[in-house]
Amino acid sequence: MDKFKDTVGDLRVKFQGALKDEDTTQEEQLEIMEAYYNAISEEKAEQVRNEYEELKNVTDNNILASRGIHVLTASEAKYYNEVEKTGKFPADELLPETVIERVFDDIQQDRPLLKLIRFTPGVGRQKVITSKRFGKAVWGPLHRDLEGQLDMTFDATETELRSLTAFFLISNDTLDLGARWIDRYIRLCLQEAISEAWEEAIVTGTGNNEPIGLLKDLDAPVVGGEYADKEASGTLTFADAKAMVKEFGQILKDLSSYTVNYTDLSGDPQTQTKQRKVAGKVKLIINPANYYDIVTKVTTQNANGVFVSNFPFIPQLNIIESEFVPEGKLIAFLDGEYDAQAAYQNRIYVYKETFAMKRATLYAIDVFGDGRPTNNDSAKVYDIAIPVEEDTETP
């Protein structure tokens, strides 16, 4: 196998396919895995080397920081200087937590979907307490009898963080560039490993040893630890302006109502339908192929010859591409309605488990996390069925 013939994306697809294919032998899995992580290492190392050649004489820290080369904290500098000196990561020292924090900042900037997610610090097992207020205050004259009642109920959901292991290889010529550039290389490698895994889980996660994705139905029976996909709330055609006004209006109307299941103060289960304001908060998440199918339907040329794209009710900036959304599907998501927790084991270690490299040293770091939609109405799923336009051009 020519390890560098395929792109990182090609090798990622092969690696994921090999892990799921029961007919793939362990030797074949190891070979594909080695090719994949070698490709990531080489790609990121080359990027860092090119940046170093371009910026090695720049002394303005603001300029360097704008390009992703940060001023290191004292603990970061100490850690990376040890790596540079020894050529390996110290087994008895923790990676400074600020490094992982920057990785999460970077992935949220690079992947618009992750920018919508509220990442909060988590622990191995935790209980999330949510409260709901029912009833309302009542207007009336002064000195009246007390009227109205405000009831508060509390729900507790116990979550257990899942493990996400990120791998990377050491590039010796990158280590020679110095502490700031080692930091840049490590963050790029971790960003590559973590960002895609998080986005895929937030969209498609089954809940079985991984987060629950926006495509999943929280109210459906859980089979084998996995949540089922949601049924489509409708079909979007984008046929013409009139159809789009109706369809986009229906999306906002669908998300403006949500159902709350709770236990009242007497211990009885209750269900209540409530309304909420959604204007400006709705994000549409679609496959990149469908994105351009839709944009071409709303793009026109104005009197000045400028091409403009206009969507009813929802600005184009709120339409987000994700390769993990199946073609022909659209997720309408209410911003802020997905809760995620993240934690880290701040120790880089040589990976010696089943999938250890044979001809290279593979390093790993464990990142922990979990997530789920706030409620089952945080997202709606729609089918996309754009009519095929007939070619009316005469030969």
Protein backbone atom coordinates (compact mmCIF):
# COMPACT_ATOMS: atom_id res chain seq x y z
CA MET A 1 0.00 0.00 0.00
CA ASP A 2 1.27 3.47 -0.88
CA LYS A 3 0.58 5.21 2.42
CA PHE A 4 0.64 8.75 1.07
CA LYS A 5 -1.18 8.19 -2.20
CA ASP A 6 -4.60 8.61 -0.65
CA THR A 7 -5.67 11.78 1.11
CA VAL A 8 -6.30 11.87 4.84
CA GLY A 9 -10.02 11.89 4.09
CA ASP A 10 -9.75 8.80 1.88
CA LEU A 11 -7.75 6.92 4.49
CA ARG A 12 -10.19 7.95 7.23
CA VAL A 13 -13.05 6.40 5.27
CA LYS A 14 -11.02 3.22 4.71
CA PHE A 15 -10.06 3.00 8.38
CA GLN A 16 -13.63 3.47 9.61
CA GLY A 17 -14.84 0.91 7.10
CA ALA A 18 -12.19 -1.58 8.16
CA LEU A 19 -13.18 -1.30 11.82
CA LYS A 20 -16.82 -2.05 10.96
CA ASP A 21 -16.10 -4.84 8.49
CA GLU A 22 -16.06 -8.17 10.31
CA ASP A 23 -14.21 -9.78 7.39
CA THR A 24 -11.22 -7.43 7.71
CA THR A 25 -8.35 -9.16 9.49
CA GLN A 26 -6.46 -7.54 12.35
CA GLU A 27 -3.36 -7.31 10.15
CA GLU A 28 -5.34 -5.39 7.51
CA GLN A 29 -6.80 -3.09 10.16
CA LEU A 30 -3.33 -2.36 11.51
CA GLU A 31 -2.00 -1.58 8.04
CA ILE A 32 -4.86 0.81 7.26
CA MET A 33 -4.58 2.42 10.69
CA GLU A 34 -0.85 2.97 10.30
CA ALA A 35 -1.38 4.53 6.87
CA TYR A 36 -4.10 6.80 8.24
CA TYR A 37 -2.15 8.17 11.20
CA ASN A 38 1.03 8.46 9.16
CA ALA A 39 -0.89 10.59 6.67
CA ILE A 40 -2.27 12.85 9.42
CA SER A 41 1.20 13.20 10.95
CA GLU A 42 2.84 14.00 7.63
CA GLU A 43 0.13 16.47 6.61
CA LYS A 44 0.25 18.39 9.90
CA ALA A 45 4.04 18.28 10.11
CA GLU A 46 4.32 19.72 6.60
CA GLN A 47 1.84 22.45 7.50
CA VAL A 48 3.84 23.38 10.58
CA ARG A 49 7.15 23.34 8.67
CA ASN A 50 5.70 25.66 6.01
CA GLU A 51 4.32 28.00 8.67
CA TYR A 52 7.70 28.00 10.42
CA GLU A 53 9.55 28.98 7.23
CA GLU A 54 7.05 31.76 6.61
CA LEU A 55 6.95 33.12 10.16
CA LYS A 56 10.29 32.23 11.74
CA ASN A 57 11.48 35.85 11.60
CA VAL A 58 8.23 37.33 12.90
CA THR A 59 8.54 38.58 16.47
CA ASP A 60 5.13 40.23 16.88
CA ASN A 61 3.16 37.88 19.15
CA ASN A 62 -0.17 39.29 17.95
CA ILE A 63 0.65 38.34 14.36
CA LEU A 64 1.81 34.88 15.42
CA ALA A 65 -1.29 34.33 17.55
CA SER A 66 -3.53 35.31 14.64
CA ARG A 67 -1.92 32.44 12.70
CA GLY A 68 -2.41 29.94 15.52
CA ILE A 69 1.07 30.11 17.07
CA HIS A 70 0.28 31.13 20.64
CA VAL A 71 2.45 32.55 23.37
CA LEU A 72 2.97 29.64 25.73
CA THR A 73 2.18 29.74 29.42
CA ALA A 74 4.99 28.89 31.82
CA SER A 75 3.69 25.33 32.30
CA GLU A 76 3.26 24.84 28.56
CA ALA A 77 6.78 26.07 27.82
CA LYS A 78 8.25 23.78 30.50
CA TYR A 79 6.34 20.78 29.15
CA TYR A 80 7.27 21.31 25.49
CA ASN A 81 10.90 22.14 26.25
CA GLU A 82 11.15 18.72 27.90
CA VAL A 83 9.61 17.14 24.78
CA GLU A 84 12.11 18.95 22.55
CA LYS A 85 15.03 17.92 24.73
CA THR A 86 14.14 14.23 25.07
CA GLY A 87 12.36 13.67 21.75
CA LYS A 88 9.37 12.11 23.48
CA PHE A 89 6.46 13.02 25.71
CA PRO A 90 7.14 12.67 29.43
CA ALA A 91 5.23 9.77 30.92
CA ASP A 92 5.09 11.28 34.40
CA GLU A 93 3.96 14.81 33.51
CA LEU A 94 0.50 16.04 32.59
CA LEU A 95 -0.20 17.95 29.39
CA PRO A 96 -1.24 21.45 30.52
CA GLU A 97 -5.02 21.77 30.51
CA THR A 98 -4.79 25.03 28.58
CA VAL A 99 -3.61 23.09 25.51
CA ILE A 100 -6.83 21.05 25.35
CA GLU A 101 -8.89 24.17 26.00
CA ARG A 102 -7.30 25.79 22.96
CA VAL A 103 -8.00 22.68 20.90
CA PHE A 104 -11.70 22.96 21.73
CA ASP A 105 -11.65 26.67 20.91
CA ASP A 106 -10.07 25.85 17.54
CA ILE A 107 -12.49 23.10 16.57
CA GLN A 108 -15.47 25.31 17.38
CA GLN A 109 -14.06 27.98 15.08
CA ASP A 110 -13.31 25.55 12.25
CA ARG A 111 -16.57 23.59 12.41
CA PRO A 112 -19.66 25.86 12.53
CA LEU A 113 -21.86 23.08 13.92
CA LEU A 114 -19.64 22.68 16.99
CA LYS A 115 -19.82 26.42 17.57
CA LEU A 116 -23.51 25.95 18.37
CA ILE A 117 -22.80 23.44 21.13
CA ARG A 118 -22.45 24.39 24.78
CA PHE A 119 -19.47 22.42 26.11
CA THR A 120 -19.39 22.39 29.90
CA PRO A 121 -16.84 20.72 32.19
CA GLY A 122 -17.82 17.17 33.12
CA VAL A 123 -16.78 14.36 35.43
CA GLY A 124 -16.81 10.59 34.97
CA ARG A 125 -20.37 10.14 36.25
CA GLN A 126 -22.63 13.04 37.01
CA LYS A 127 -26.23 13.87 37.77
CA VAL A 128 -27.75 16.74 35.79
CA ILE A 129 -30.55 18.54 37.64
CA THR A 130 -33.10 20.49 35.57
CA SER A 131 -36.00 22.52 36.91
CA LYS A 132 -39.31 23.50 35.33
CA ARG A 133 -41.68 26.19 36.55
CA PHE A 134 -45.43 25.85 36.07
CA GLY A 135 -48.27 28.22 36.88
CA LYS A 136 -48.11 32.00 36.63
CA ALA A 137 -48.29 35.18 38.66
CA VAL A 138 -51.71 36.88 38.83
CA TRP A 139 -52.42 40.61 38.64
CA GLY A 140 -54.94 42.14 41.09
CA PRO A 141 -55.64 44.95 43.54
CA LEU A 142 -53.54 45.70 46.61
CA HIS A 143 -54.34 43.88 49.86
CA ARG A 144 -56.08 41.01 48.01
CA ASP A 145 -55.98 37.39 48.99
CA LEU A 146 -53.01 35.46 47.61
CA GLU A 147 -53.83 34.17 44.15
CA GLY A 148 -51.94 32.19 41.60
CA GLN A 149 -49.52 29.41 42.26
CA LEU A 150 -46.01 28.82 41.04
CA ASP A 151 -44.99 25.16 41.12
CA MET A 152 -41.43 24.02 40.58
CA THR A 153 -40.51 20.48 39.60
CA PHE A 154 -37.04 18.98 39.34
CA ASP A 155 -35.79 16.21 37.07
CA ALA A 156 -32.49 14.41 37.46
CA THR A 157 -30.66 12.69 34.60
CA GLU A 158 -27.56 10.65 35.34
CA THR A 159 -24.92 10.68 32.63
CA GLU A 160 -21.63 8.85 32.27
CA LEU A 161 -18.91 10.37 30.14
CA ARG A 162 -17.68 8.34 27.17
CA SER A 163 -14.07 7.96 26.15
CA LEU A 164 -12.70 9.36 22.89
CA THR A 165 -9.09 8.42 22.22
CA ALA A 166 -7.11 10.73 19.94
CA PHE A 167 -3.95 9.39 18.28
CA PHE A 168 -0.93 11.10 16.72
CA LEU A 169 2.65 10.35 15.72
CA ILE A 170 5.83 12.21 16.62
CA SER A 171 7.60 14.00 13.79
CA ASN A 172 11.25 14.45 14.77
CA ASP A 173 11.97 17.33 12.40
CA THR A 174 8.97 19.15 13.88
CA LEU A 175 10.36 18.68 17.40
CA ASP A 176 13.52 20.54 16.30
CA LEU A 177 11.50 23.71 15.58
CA GLY A 178 10.99 24.60 19.23
CA ALA A 179 8.31 24.62 21.91
CA ARG A 180 5.78 26.95 20.25
CA TRP A 181 5.85 24.91 17.07
CA ILE A 182 5.56 21.60 18.92
CA ASP A 183 2.46 23.07 20.55
CA ARG A 184 1.12 24.04 17.13
CA TYR A 185 1.73 20.53 15.77
CA ILE A 186 0.11 18.78 18.74
CA ARG A 187 -2.96 21.00 18.63
CA LEU A 188 -3.38 20.43 14.88
CA CYS A 189 -3.17 16.66 15.32
CA LEU A 190 -5.64 16.66 18.22
CA GLN A 191 -7.96 18.99 16.36
CA GLU A 192 -8.01 16.61 13.39
CA ALA A 193 -8.82 13.65 15.63
CA ILE A 194 -11.35 15.24 17.96
CA SER A 195 -13.38 17.62 15.81
CA GLU A 196 -14.71 15.10 13.32
CA ALA A 197 -15.56 12.54 16.00
CA TRP A 198 -17.52 15.13 18.01
CA GLU A 199 -19.44 16.45 15.00
CA GLU A 200 -20.35 12.95 13.82
CA ALA A 201 -21.61 12.03 17.29
CA ILE A 202 -23.67 15.22 17.65
CA VAL A 203 -25.41 14.48 14.35
CA THR A 204 -25.68 10.68 14.26
CA GLY A 205 -24.62 9.37 17.71
CA THR A 206 -26.65 6.35 18.81
CA GLY A 207 -26.27 6.85 22.56
CA ASN A 208 -24.54 3.47 22.83
CA ASN A 209 -21.17 4.38 24.41
CA GLU A 210 -21.34 7.72 22.56
CA PRO A 211 -23.42 10.92 22.65
CA ILE A 212 -27.02 11.00 21.36
CA GLY A 213 -27.26 12.73 17.98
CA LEU A 214 -29.78 15.26 16.68
CA LEU A 215 -31.14 12.64 14.28
CA LYS A 216 -32.27 10.43 17.17
CA ASP A 217 -35.70 10.10 18.79
CA LEU A 218 -35.43 10.48 22.57
CA ASP A 219 -38.99 9.19 23.07
CA ALA A 220 -38.64 6.00 21.01
CA PRO A 221 -37.78 2.65 22.62
CA VAL A 222 -34.05 2.13 23.12
CA VAL A 223 -32.94 -1.16 21.54
CA GLY A 224 -29.55 -2.62 22.39
CA GLY A 225 -28.56 0.67 23.99
CA GLU A 226 -29.21 2.59 20.77
CA TYR A 227 -31.78 5.28 20.02
CA ALA A 228 -33.78 5.05 16.79
CA ASP A 229 -33.79 7.72 14.09
CA LYS A 230 -36.55 10.30 14.14
CA GLU A 231 -39.40 10.11 11.68
CA ALA A 232 -39.43 12.97 9.20
CA SER A 233 -41.62 15.91 10.25
CA GLY A 234 -42.36 16.71 6.61
CA THR A 235 -40.92 17.04 3.11
CA LEU A 236 -39.19 20.15 1.77
CA THR A 237 -39.32 20.74 -1.99
CA PHE A 238 -37.88 24.26 -2.38
CA ALA A 239 -39.93 24.20 -5.58
CA ASP A 240 -40.48 27.96 -5.88
CA ALA A 241 -40.73 31.12 -3.80
CA LYS A 242 -44.28 30.41 -2.67
CA ALA A 243 -43.42 26.86 -1.65
CA MET A 244 -40.31 27.97 0.28
CA VAL A 245 -42.24 30.59 2.26
CA LYS A 246 -44.72 27.92 3.28
CA GLU A 247 -42.09 25.28 4.04
CA PHE A 248 -39.74 27.54 6.00
CA GLY A 249 -42.69 28.96 7.90
CA GLN A 250 -43.73 25.42 8.83
CA ILE A 251 -40.22 24.67 10.14
CA LEU A 252 -40.36 27.65 12.48
CA LYS A 253 -43.89 26.76 13.53
CA ASP A 254 -42.86 23.16 14.26
CA LEU A 255 -39.96 24.27 16.47
CA SER A 256 -42.01 26.91 18.28
CA SER A 257 -43.90 24.18 20.17
CA TYR A 258 -42.28 21.65 22.45
CA THR A 259 -43.47 18.94 24.81
CA VAL A 260 -42.37 18.68 28.42
CA ASN A 261 -42.62 15.37 30.26
CA TYR A 262 -42.29 15.74 34.00
CA THR A 263 -43.37 14.42 37.37
CA ASP A 264 -45.50 16.80 39.40
CA LEU A 265 -45.22 17.44 43.13
CA SER A 266 -47.60 14.57 43.88
CA GLY A 267 -45.40 12.14 41.95
CA ASP A 268 -47.71 11.72 38.94
CA PRO A 269 -46.30 11.81 35.37
CA GLN A 270 -47.48 14.79 33.36
CA THR A 271 -47.12 16.05 29.79
CA GLN A 272 -47.46 19.67 28.78
CA THR A 273 -47.10 21.40 25.41
CA LYS A 274 -45.49 24.83 25.60
CA GLN A 275 -44.53 27.52 23.11
CA ARG A 276 -41.29 29.43 22.65
CA LYS A 277 -39.90 32.21 20.44
CA VAL A 278 -37.60 30.84 17.75
CA ALA A 279 -37.03 33.81 15.41
CA GLY A 280 -33.31 34.09 14.59
CA LYS A 281 -32.46 30.93 16.56
CA VAL A 282 -33.19 28.20 13.99
CA LYS A 283 -30.22 26.54 12.28
CA LEU A 284 -30.61 24.26 9.26
CA ILE A 285 -28.00 21.48 9.09
CA ILE A 286 -27.63 19.72 5.73
CA ASN A 287 -25.25 17.62 3.68
CA PRO A 288 -22.89 19.73 1.50
CA ALA A 289 -24.38 18.24 -1.68
CA ASN A 290 -27.88 19.32 -0.68
CA TYR A 291 -26.61 22.75 0.36
CA TYR A 292 -25.81 23.70 -3.20
CA ASP A 293 -29.01 22.13 -4.50
CA ILE A 294 -30.89 24.51 -2.22
CA VAL A 295 -28.73 27.62 -2.70
CA THR A 296 -29.14 27.47 -6.47
CA LYS A 297 -32.92 27.60 -5.98
CA VAL A 298 -32.75 30.92 -4.13
CA THR A 299 -29.95 32.68 -6.00
CA THR A 300 -30.88 35.47 -8.42
CA GLN A 301 -29.08 38.31 -10.17
CA ASN A 302 -30.11 41.81 -9.18
CA ALA A 303 -30.22 44.94 -11.34
CA ASN A 304 -26.53 45.63 -10.62
CA GLY A 305 -25.50 42.23 -11.92
CA VAL A 306 -24.72 40.91 -8.44
CA PHE A 307 -25.85 37.41 -7.52
CA VAL A 308 -27.72 37.30 -4.21
CA SER A 309 -29.21 34.43 -2.20
CA ASN A 310 -32.29 35.05 -0.06
CA PHE A 311 -34.09 32.56 2.17
CA PRO A 312 -37.43 33.33 3.82
CA PHE A 313 -37.31 33.80 7.62
CA ILE A 314 -33.88 32.11 8.06
CA PRO A 315 -30.63 33.91 7.09
CA GLN A 316 -28.19 32.02 4.91
CA LEU A 317 -25.55 32.17 7.68
CA ASN A 318 -27.85 29.91 9.72
CA ILE A 319 -27.58 27.13 7.13
CA ILE A 320 -24.72 24.84 8.17
CA GLU A 321 -23.06 22.09 6.17
CA SER A 322 -22.15 18.76 7.75
CA GLU A 323 -21.05 15.69 5.85
CA PHE A 324 -22.61 13.53 8.55
CA VAL A 325 -26.17 14.52 7.70
CA PRO A 326 -27.46 11.92 5.21
CA GLU A 327 -28.15 13.19 1.72
CA GLY A 328 -31.83 13.93 1.31
CA LYS A 329 -32.25 14.91 4.98
CA LEU A 330 -32.34 18.28 6.74
CA ILE A 331 -32.08 18.90 10.48
CA ALA A 332 -33.79 22.02 11.83
CA PHE A 333 -32.09 22.74 15.17
CA LEU A 334 -32.84 25.35 17.79
CA ASP A 335 -29.56 27.03 18.78
CA GLY A 336 -28.46 26.26 22.34
CA GLU A 337 -30.64 23.16 22.68
CA TYR A 338 -27.87 20.56 22.84
CA ASP A 339 -25.99 19.93 26.09
CA ALA A 340 -22.47 18.49 25.96
CA GLN A 341 -19.92 17.78 28.66
CA ALA A 342 -16.19 17.40 28.11
CA ALA A 343 -13.32 16.34 30.34
CA TYR A 344 -9.74 15.32 29.72
CA GLN A 345 -7.09 12.96 30.99
CA ASN A 346 -4.12 15.30 30.66
CA ARG A 347 -1.56 12.61 30.01
CA ILE A 348 -0.07 11.70 26.66
CA TYR A 349 0.99 8.09 26.60
CA VAL A 350 2.49 5.55 24.23
CA TYR A 351 -0.39 3.48 22.91
CA LYS A 352 0.39 -0.22 23.32
CA GLU A 353 -3.06 -1.76 23.03
CA THR A 354 -4.52 -3.94 20.27
CA PHE A 355 -4.07 -1.37 17.54
CA ALA A 356 -0.51 -0.38 18.40
CA MET A 357 1.82 0.50 15.52
CA LYS A 358 4.40 -2.00 14.42
CA ARG A 359 6.87 0.36 12.78
CA ALA A 360 6.22 3.65 14.53
CA THR A 361 5.54 5.06 18.00
CA LEU A 362 1.88 5.94 18.35
CA TYR A 363 0.90 8.40 21.06
CA ALA A 364 -2.59 8.87 22.44
CA ILE A 365 -4.58 11.08 24.77
CA ASP A 366 -8.01 10.31 26.16
CA VAL A 367 -10.76 12.90 25.94
CA PHE A 368 -14.05 12.21 27.70
CA GLY A 369 -17.45 13.56 26.87
CA ASP A 370 -21.13 13.01 26.39
CA GLY A 371 -24.05 14.95 25.01
CA ARG A 372 -27.72 14.86 24.12
CA PRO A 373 -30.42 17.22 22.81
CA THR A 374 -32.06 19.24 25.59
CA ASN A 375 -35.42 17.68 24.69
CA ASN A 376 -36.92 15.70 21.84
CA ASP A 377 -38.16 18.90 20.17
CA SER A 378 -34.73 20.54 20.08
CA ALA A 379 -34.43 19.35 16.48
CA LYS A 380 -36.79 18.29 13.71
CA VAL A 381 -35.81 16.13 10.75
CA TYR A 382 -37.17 16.70 7.24
CA ASP A 383 -36.90 14.90 3.93
CA ILE A 384 -35.57 16.88 0.95
CA ALA A 385 -37.28 16.23 -2.39
CA ILE A 386 -36.36 18.96 -4.87
CA PRO A 387 -38.23 18.53 -8.17
CA VAL A 388 -36.01 17.77 -11.15
CA GLU A 389 -36.23 20.60 -13.67
CA GLU A 390 -36.73 19.42 -17.20
CA ASP A 391 -34.33 20.68 -19.82
CA THR A 392 -36.48 22.77 -22.15
CA GLU A 393 -33.63 23.76 -24.45
CA THR A 394 -34.29 22.67 -28.00
CA PRO A 395 -31.51 20.92 -29.88
